[in-house]
PDB file of C-alpha atoms in Angstrom:
ATOM      1  CA  UNK A1293      13.204 -27.816  -5.088  1.00  0.00           C
ATOM      2  CA  UNK A1294      11.656 -24.781  -3.449  1.00  0.00           C
ATOM      3  CA  UNK A1295      13.891 -22.123  -1.905  1.00  0.00           C
ATOM      4  CA  UNK A1296      14.171 -21.875   1.850  1.00  0.00           C
ATOM      5  CA  UNK A1297      11.854 -19.107   3.066  1.00  0.00           C
ATOM      6  CA  UNK A1298      12.533 -16.895   6.083  1.00  0.00           C
ATOM      7  CA  UNK A1299      10.316 -14.077   7.313  1.00  0.00           C
ATOM      8  CA  UNK A1300      12.335 -11.277   8.914  1.00  0.00           C
ATOM      9  CA  UNK A1301      10.699  -8.297  10.607  1.00  0.00           C
ATOM     10  CA  UNK A1302      11.507  -5.572  13.105  1.00  0.00           C
ATOM     11  CA  UNK A1303       8.725  -4.720  15.523  1.00  0.00           C
ATOM     12  CA  UNK A1304       7.864  -2.737  18.606  1.00  0.00           C
ATOM     13  CA  UNK A1305       7.242  -4.568  21.874  1.00  0.00           C
ATOM     14  CA  UNK A1306       3.520  -4.459  21.102  1.00  0.00           C
ATOM     15  CA  UNK A1307       4.037  -6.097  17.708  1.00  0.00           C
ATOM     16  CA  UNK A1308       3.495  -3.127  15.431  1.00  0.00           C
ATOM     17  CA  UNK A1309       4.881  -2.704  11.954  1.00  0.00           C
ATOM     18  CA  UNK A1310       6.060   0.860  11.355  1.00  0.00           C
ATOM     19  CA  UNK A1311       9.272   2.103  13.037  1.00  0.00           C
ATOM     20  CA  UNK A1312       8.295   5.678  12.181  1.00  0.00           C
ATOM     21  CA  UNK A1313       5.663   5.371  14.934  1.00  0.00           C
ATOM     22  CA  UNK A1314       7.907   3.839  17.593  1.00  0.00           C
ATOM     23  CA  UNK A1315       8.635   5.596  20.883  1.00  0.00           C
ATOM     24  CA  UNK A1316      12.179   6.766  21.649  1.00  0.00           C
ATOM     25  CA  UNK A1317      14.687   4.835  23.767  1.00  0.00           C
ATOM     26  CA  UNK A1318      18.016   5.634  25.452  1.00  0.00           C
ATOM     27  CA  UNK A1319      19.239   2.282  24.056  1.00  0.00           C
ATOM     28  CA  UNK A1320      19.256   3.506  20.469  1.00  0.00           C
ATOM     29  CA  UNK A1321      17.463   5.174  17.598  1.00  0.00           C
ATOM     30  CA  UNK A1322      15.313   3.909  14.755  1.00  0.00           C
ATOM     31  CA  UNK A1323      18.391   4.083  12.555  1.00  0.00           C
ATOM     32  CA  UNK A1324      20.290   1.893  15.034  1.00  0.00           C
ATOM     33  CA  UNK A1325      17.474  -0.670  14.985  1.00  0.00           C
ATOM     34  CA  UNK A1326      17.409  -0.644  11.186  1.00  0.00           C
ATOM     35  CA  UNK A1327      21.149  -1.291  11.177  1.00  0.00           C
ATOM     36  CA  UNK A1328      20.619  -4.321  13.422  1.00  0.00           C
ATOM     37  CA  UNK A1329      17.991  -5.532  10.987  1.00  0.00           C
ATOM     38  CA  UNK A1330      20.368  -5.199   8.041  1.00  0.00           C
ATOM     39  CA  UNK A1331      23.083  -7.116   9.912  1.00  0.00           C
ATOM     40  CA  UNK A1332      20.717 -10.003  10.621  1.00  0.00           C
ATOM     41  CA  UNK A1333      19.504  -9.908   7.024  1.00  0.00           C
ATOM     42  CA  UNK A1334      23.086 -10.212   5.768  1.00  0.00           C
ATOM     43  CA  UNK A1335      23.801 -13.062   8.194  1.00  0.00           C
ATOM     44  CA  UNK A1336      21.053 -15.161   6.578  1.00  0.00           C
ATOM     45  CA  UNK A1337      23.092 -15.237   3.337  1.00  0.00           C
ATOM     46  CA  UNK A1338      19.961 -15.357   1.204  1.00  0.00           C
ATOM     47  CA  UNK A1339      20.146 -14.579  -2.504  1.00  0.00           C
ATOM     48  CA  UNK A1340      16.682 -12.992  -2.749  1.00  0.00           C
ATOM     49  CA  UNK A1341      14.310 -10.829  -0.752  1.00  0.00           C
ATOM     50  CA  UNK A1342      10.596 -10.230  -1.271  1.00  0.00           C
ATOM     51  CA  UNK A1343       8.176  -7.482  -0.277  1.00  0.00           C
ATOM     52  CA  UNK A1344       4.592  -6.579  -1.097  1.00  0.00           C
ATOM     53  CA  UNK A1345       3.341  -3.877  -3.436  1.00  0.00           C
ATOM     54  CA  UNK A1346       2.841  -1.132  -0.848  1.00  0.00           C
ATOM     55  CA  UNK A1347       6.325  -1.523   0.592  1.00  0.00           C
ATOM     56  CA  UNK A1348       7.937  -1.753  -2.856  1.00  0.00           C
ATOM     57  CA  UNK A1349       6.093   1.372  -4.055  1.00  0.00           C
ATOM     58  CA  UNK A1350       7.881   3.315  -1.309  1.00  0.00           C
ATOM     59  CA  UNK A1351      11.185   2.184  -2.828  1.00  0.00           C
ATOM     60  CA  UNK A1352      10.581   2.294  -6.586  1.00  0.00           C
ATOM     61  CA  UNK A1353       8.995   5.768  -6.679  1.00  0.00           C
ATOM     62  CA  UNK A1354       8.348   6.289 -10.374  1.00  0.00           C
ATOM     63  CA  UNK A1355       5.288   6.511 -12.582  1.00  0.00           C
ATOM     64  CA  UNK A1356       3.903   4.623 -15.604  1.00  0.00           C
ATOM     65  CA  UNK A1357       6.017   4.769 -18.755  1.00  0.00           C
ATOM     66  CA  UNK A1358       4.867   1.953 -21.038  1.00  0.00           C
ATOM     67  CA  UNK A1359       6.454   1.908 -24.506  1.00  0.00           C
ATOM     68  CA  UNK A1360       4.286   2.748 -27.498  1.00  0.00           C
ATOM     69  CA  UNK A1361       2.137  -0.175 -28.651  1.00  0.00           C
ATOM     70  CA  UNK A1362       1.360  -2.555 -30.181  1.00  0.00           C
ATOM     71  CA  UNK A1363       3.031  -4.771 -27.601  1.00  0.00           C
ATOM     72  CA  UNK A1364       4.392  -8.261 -28.015  1.00  0.00           C
ATOM     73  CA  UNK A1365       5.029  -9.713 -24.580  1.00  0.00           C
ATOM     74  CA  UNK A1366       5.945 -13.043 -23.049  1.00  0.00           C
ATOM     75  CA  UNK A1367       3.500 -14.888 -20.796  1.00  0.00           C
ATOM     76  CA  UNK A1368       3.597 -16.415 -18.240  1.00  0.00           C
ATOM     77  CA  UNK A1369       7.249 -15.570 -17.638  1.00  0.00           C
ATOM     78  CA  UNK A1370       9.878 -13.161 -18.874  1.00  0.00           C
ATOM     79  CA  UNK A1371      13.414 -13.904 -17.718  1.00  0.00           C
ATOM     80  CA  UNK A1372      15.561 -10.840 -18.212  1.00  0.00           C
ATOM     81  CA  UNK A1373      18.516 -12.097 -16.152  1.00  0.00           C
ATOM     82  CA  UNK A1374      19.345 -15.367 -14.435  1.00  0.00           C
ATOM     83  CA  UNK A1375      22.946 -14.911 -13.306  1.00  0.00           C
ATOM     84  CA  UNK A1376      22.409 -12.076 -10.821  1.00  0.00           C
ATOM     85  CA  UNK A1377      24.069 -12.477  -7.450  1.00  0.00           C
ATOM     86  CA  UNK A1378      20.842 -11.493  -5.712  1.00  0.00           C
ATOM     87  CA  UNK A1379      17.231 -10.648  -6.519  1.00  0.00           C
ATOM     88  CA  UNK A1380      14.584  -8.196  -5.317  1.00  0.00           C
ATOM     89  CA  UNK A1381      11.139  -9.774  -5.691  1.00  0.00           C
ATOM     90  CA  UNK A1382       7.836  -7.883  -5.504  1.00  0.00           C
ATOM     91  CA  UNK A1383       4.239  -9.085  -5.266  1.00  0.00           C
ATOM     92  CA  UNK A1384       2.125  -6.835  -7.488  1.00  0.00           C
ATOM     93  CA  UNK A1385      -1.189  -8.487  -8.388  1.00  0.00           C
ATOM     94  CA  UNK A1386      -2.689  -5.364  -9.990  1.00  0.00           C
ATOM     95  CA  UNK A1387       0.337  -4.186 -11.962  1.00  0.00           C
ATOM     96  CA  UNK A1388       0.732  -0.874 -10.137  1.00  0.00           C
ATOM     97  CA  UNK A1389       4.490  -0.911  -9.609  1.00  0.00           C
ATOM     98  CA  UNK A1390       6.875   0.901 -11.935  1.00  0.00           C
ATOM     99  CA  UNK A1391      10.666   0.879 -11.984  1.00  0.00           C
ATOM    100  CA  UNK A1392      13.473   3.081 -13.232  1.00  0.00           C
ATOM    101  CA  UNK A1393      15.610   0.150 -14.280  1.00  0.00           C
ATOM    102  CA  UNK A1394      16.339  -3.510 -13.761  1.00  0.00           C
ATOM    103  CA  UNK A1395      17.983  -3.163 -10.326  1.00  0.00           C
ATOM    104  CA  UNK A1396      16.903  -2.090  -6.870  1.00  0.00           C
ATOM    105  CA  UNK A1397      19.530  -1.704  -4.157  1.00  0.00           C
ATOM    106  CA  UNK A1398      21.862  -3.514  -6.567  1.00  0.00           C
ATOM    107  CA  UNK A1399      19.576  -6.558  -6.894  1.00  0.00           C
ATOM    108  CA  UNK A1400      17.846  -7.691 -10.096  1.00  0.00           C
ATOM    109  CA  UNK A1401      14.098  -7.038  -9.930  1.00  0.00           C
ATOM    110  CA  UNK A1402      11.517  -9.800 -10.425  1.00  0.00           C
ATOM    111  CA  UNK A1403       7.824  -8.866 -10.253  1.00  0.00           C
ATOM    112  CA  UNK A1404       5.060 -11.382  -9.574  1.00  0.00           C
ATOM    113  CA  UNK A1405       1.982  -9.977 -11.324  1.00  0.00           C
ATOM    114  CA  UNK A1406      -1.658 -10.962 -11.571  1.00  0.00           C
ATOM    115  CA  UNK A1407      -3.240 -12.816 -14.461  1.00  0.00           C
ATOM    116  CA  UNK A1408      -5.176  -9.782 -15.710  1.00  0.00           C
ATOM    117  CA  UNK A1409      -2.296  -7.304 -15.827  1.00  0.00           C
ATOM    118  CA  UNK A1410      -2.360  -5.729 -19.330  1.00  0.00           C
ATOM    119  CA  UNK A1411       0.278  -6.312 -21.981  1.00  0.00           C
ATOM    120  CA  UNK A1412       1.230  -2.634 -21.837  1.00  0.00           C
ATOM    121  CA  UNK A1413       2.455  -3.039 -18.257  1.00  0.00           C
ATOM    122  CA  UNK A1414       4.380  -6.224 -19.056  1.00  0.00           C
ATOM    123  CA  UNK A1415       5.998  -4.423 -21.991  1.00  0.00           C
ATOM    124  CA  UNK A1416       7.044  -1.625 -19.636  1.00  0.00           C
ATOM    125  CA  UNK A1417       8.658  -4.082 -17.222  1.00  0.00           C
ATOM    126  CA  UNK A1418      10.491  -5.867 -20.049  1.00  0.00           C
ATOM    127  CA  UNK A1419      11.710  -2.570 -21.514  1.00  0.00           C
ATOM    128  CA  UNK A1420      13.147  -1.661 -18.114  1.00  0.00           C
ATOM    129  CA  UNK A1421      15.026  -4.978 -17.988  1.00  0.00           C
ATOM    130  CA  UNK A1422      12.790  -6.310 -15.221  1.00  0.00           C
ATOM    131  CA  UNK A1423      11.858 -10.000 -15.043  1.00  0.00           C
ATOM    132  CA  UNK A1424       8.276 -10.998 -14.321  1.00  0.00           C
ATOM    133  CA  UNK A1425       6.069 -14.015 -13.650  1.00  0.00           C
ATOM    134  CA  UNK A1426       2.344 -13.871 -14.434  1.00  0.00           C
ATOM    135  CA  UNK A1427      -0.006 -15.709 -12.076  1.00  0.00           C
ATOM    136  CA  UNK A1428      -1.924 -18.581 -13.641  1.00  0.00           C
ATOM    137  CA  UNK A1429      -5.041 -18.006 -11.514  1.00  0.00           C
ATOM    138  CA  UNK A1430      -7.028 -15.176 -10.032  1.00  0.00           C
ATOM    139  CA  UNK A1431      -4.917 -15.426  -6.857  1.00  0.00           C
ATOM    140  CA  UNK A1432      -1.222 -16.134  -6.452  1.00  0.00           C
ATOM    141  CA  UNK A1433      -0.276 -19.769  -5.975  1.00  0.00           C
ATOM    142  CA  UNK A1434       2.679 -18.967  -3.755  1.00  0.00           C
ATOM    143  CA  UNK A1435       3.998 -22.519  -3.694  1.00  0.00           C
ATOM    144  CA  UNK A1436       4.098 -22.690  -7.514  1.00  0.00           C
ATOM    145  CA  UNK A1437       5.706 -19.257  -7.762  1.00  0.00           C
ATOM    146  CA  UNK A1438       8.475 -20.394  -5.425  1.00  0.00           C
ATOM    147  CA  UNK A1439       9.085 -23.375  -7.722  1.00  0.00           C
ATOM    148  CA  UNK A1440       9.523 -20.993 -10.660  1.00  0.00           C
ATOM    149  CA  UNK A1441      11.841 -18.692  -8.733  1.00  0.00           C
ATOM    150  CA  UNK A1442      14.068 -21.636  -7.859  1.00  0.00           C
ATOM    151  CA  UNK A1443      14.001 -23.245 -11.302  1.00  0.00           C
ATOM    152  CA  UNK A1444      14.340 -20.169 -13.527  1.00  0.00           C
ATOM    153  CA  UNK A1445      16.451 -17.858 -11.373  1.00  0.00           C
ATOM    154  CA  UNK A1446      18.364 -20.153  -9.034  1.00  0.00           C
ATOM    155  CA  UNK A1447      16.890 -18.616  -5.894  1.00  0.00           C
ATOM    156  CA  UNK A1448      17.836 -20.877  -2.994  1.00  0.00           C
ATOM    157  CA  UNK A1449      16.905 -18.751   0.050  1.00  0.00           C
ATOM    158  CA  UNK A1450      14.215 -16.072   0.023  1.00  0.00           C
ATOM    159  CA  UNK A1451      13.767 -13.554   2.835  1.00  0.00           C
ATOM    160  CA  UNK A1452      10.201 -12.228   3.065  1.00  0.00           C
ATOM    161  CA  UNK A1453      10.155  -8.738   4.577  1.00  0.00           C
ATOM    162  CA  UNK A1454       6.467  -7.791   4.612  1.00  0.00           C
ATOM    163  CA  UNK A1455       4.188  -6.035   4.649  1.00  0.00           C
ATOM    164  CA  UNK A1456       1.790  -7.709   7.026  1.00  0.00           C
ATOM    165  CA  UNK A1457      -0.547  -9.136   4.368  1.00  0.00           C
ATOM    166  CA  UNK A1458       2.401 -10.552   2.421  1.00  0.00           C
ATOM    167  CA  UNK A1459       3.748 -12.220   5.552  1.00  0.00           C
ATOM    168  CA  UNK A1460       0.295 -13.632   6.280  1.00  0.00           C
ATOM    169  CA  UNK A1461      -0.142 -14.995   2.773  1.00  0.00           C
ATOM    170  CA  UNK A1462       3.186 -16.830   2.893  1.00  0.00           C
ATOM    171  CA  UNK A1463       2.441 -18.305   6.306  1.00  0.00           C
ATOM    172  CA  UNK A1464      -1.017 -19.452   5.191  1.00  0.00           C
ATOM    173  CA  UNK A1465       0.533 -21.090   2.118  1.00  0.00           C
ATOM    174  CA  UNK A1466       2.645 -23.258   4.469  1.00  0.00           C
ATOM    175  CA  UNK A1467       5.907 -22.439   2.674  1.00  0.00           C
ATOM    176  CA  UNK A1468       7.748 -20.574   5.454  1.00  0.00           C
ATOM    177  CA  UNK A1469      10.630 -22.325   7.215  1.00  0.00           C
ATOM    178  CA  UNK A1470      11.456 -19.784   9.895  1.00  0.00           C
ATOM    179  CA  UNK A1471      10.252 -16.538  11.411  1.00  0.00           C
ATOM    180  CA  UNK A1472      12.735 -14.063  12.862  1.00  0.00           C
ATOM    181  CA  UNK A1473      11.473 -11.039  14.770  1.00  0.00           C
ATOM    182  CA  UNK A1474      13.708  -8.229  15.995  1.00  0.00           C
ATOM    183  CA  UNK A1475      11.973  -6.559  18.933  1.00  0.00           C
ATOM    184  CA  UNK A1476      13.051  -2.968  19.447  1.00  0.00           C
ATOM    185  CA  UNK A1477      12.869  -1.340  22.915  1.00  0.00           C
ATOM    186  CA  UNK A1478       9.896   0.752  21.836  1.00  0.00           C
ATOM    187  CA  UNK A1479       6.110   0.897  21.772  1.00  0.00           C
ATOM    188  CA  UNK A1480       3.555   2.082  19.250  1.00  0.00           C
ATOM    189  CA  UNK A1481       0.387   1.892  21.313  1.00  0.00           C
ATOM    190  CA  UNK A1482      -2.099   3.365  18.854  1.00  0.00           C
ATOM    191  CA  UNK A1483      -5.339   1.421  18.287  1.00  0.00           C
ATOM    192  CA  UNK A1484      -6.060  -0.247  14.952  1.00  0.00           C
ATOM    193  CA  UNK A1485      -2.453  -0.027  13.761  1.00  0.00           C
ATOM    194  CA  UNK A1486      -1.291  -2.935  11.633  1.00  0.00           C
ATOM    195  CA  UNK A1487       0.931  -5.584  13.167  1.00  0.00           C
ATOM    196  CA  UNK A1488       3.634  -7.587  11.413  1.00  0.00           C
ATOM    197  CA  UNK A1489       1.250 -10.349  10.236  1.00  0.00           C
ATOM    198  CA  UNK A1490      -2.253  -9.971   8.787  1.00  0.00           C
ATOM    199  CA  UNK A1491      -4.288 -12.772   7.220  1.00  0.00           C
ATOM    200  CA  UNK A1492      -8.031 -12.625   6.668  1.00  0.00           C
ATOM    201  CA  UNK A1493      -9.643 -14.196   9.749  1.00  0.00           C
ATOM    202  CA  UNK A1494      -6.345 -15.347  11.283  1.00  0.00           C
ATOM    203  CA  UNK A1495      -3.748 -18.100  11.003  1.00  0.00           C
ATOM    204  CA  UNK A1496      -5.045 -20.602  13.568  1.00  0.00           C
ATOM    205  CA  UNK A1497      -4.909 -24.015  11.941  1.00  0.00           C
ATOM    206  CA  UNK A1498      -2.433 -22.976   9.248  1.00  0.00           C
ATOM    207  CA  UNK A1499       0.948 -23.195  11.006  1.00  0.00           C
ATOM    208  CA  UNK A1500       2.659 -24.209  14.231  1.00  0.00           C
ATOM    209  CA  UNK A1501       5.535 -22.249  15.748  1.00  0.00           C
ATOM    210  CA  UNK A1502       8.466 -23.802  17.582  1.00  0.00           C
ATOM    211  CA  UNK A1503      10.870 -21.638  19.559  1.00  0.00           C
ATOM    212  CA  UNK A1504      14.490 -21.812  18.373  1.00  0.00           C
ATOM    213  CA  UNK A1505      16.440 -19.063  20.079  1.00  0.00           C
ATOM    214  CA  UNK A1506      16.544 -15.618  21.670  1.00  0.00           C
ATOM    215  CA  UNK A1507      19.561 -13.358  21.275  1.00  0.00           C
ATOM    216  CA  UNK A1508      20.310  -9.917  22.687  1.00  0.00           C
ATOM    217  CA  UNK A1509      21.672  -7.645  19.966  1.00  0.00           C
ATOM    218  CA  UNK A1510      23.033  -4.111  20.194  1.00  0.00           C
ATOM    219  CA  UNK A1511      20.893  -1.068  21.030  1.00  0.00           C
ATOM    220  CA  UNK A1512      18.385  -3.002  23.122  1.00  0.00           C
ATOM    221  CA  UNK A1513      17.159  -5.208  20.275  1.00  0.00           C
ATOM    222  CA  UNK A1514      16.156  -8.805  21.019  1.00  0.00           C
ATOM    223  CA  UNK A1515      16.095 -11.329  18.197  1.00  0.00           C
ATOM    224  CA  UNK A1516      13.508 -14.120  18.494  1.00  0.00           C
ATOM    225  CA  UNK A1517      13.743 -17.055  16.080  1.00  0.00           C
ATOM    226  CA  UNK A1518      11.048 -19.689  15.488  1.00  0.00           C
ATOM    227  CA  UNK A1519      10.767 -22.709  13.243  1.00  0.00           C
ATOM    228  CA  UNK A1520       7.534 -22.626  11.252  1.00  0.00           C
ATOM    229  CA  UNK A1521       5.870 -25.998  10.710  1.00  0.00           C
ATOM    230  CA  UNK A1522       2.711 -27.201   8.951  1.00  0.00           C
ATOM    231  CA  UNK A1523      -0.275 -27.581  11.298  1.00  0.00           C
ATOM    232  CA  UNK A1524      -0.140 -31.380  11.287  1.00  0.00           C
ATOM    233  CA  UNK A1525       3.622 -31.894  11.311  1.00  0.00           C
TER     234      UNK A1525
END
């Protein structure tokens, strides 16, 4: 059984992605809005969260440190730990992420890597105590990867937290159950700035959205919740 998948994002009124660009508000600060985000995240009671490579690189912040070869590595999966209370999952098709240990924010790290990632990088992840899953094809089969995460790690609810291309890929794969957007009382306004969802030529025909609820949170934040359904449901 696949885990339940929620996308959770905070955005400006004009749908932009980066709080560092948001205008100021007398209702609260960027830190206040981030705190609201964390409260909603905790309320979902998920046991895993997932982000893309660019976002994870901002958190991991270390360089390559592969052990000396020759390398003997496990493919397509290396399970370093299964009994963690929660997991931090990263999409890294090119094998560019590096970690200082097996945990991030207290959660066990699992990296989803591309088929052509070299053994040296897999050996580095294993030496750091990090779990990984190697893609079977040239592109990630997100549905199959979710099956593995549920079966091998016991992940029952996964919160996808961007970036925009990651959100778009999950929506296009028709595996998302709900979308939650926290709208801050702020604008970005700059042209050609990425929004919270980005997928090739668009998502028309991939999903349908059904409104669930709207809630006013602290510091001027409005939470919008939508059920995400297949296009023909």
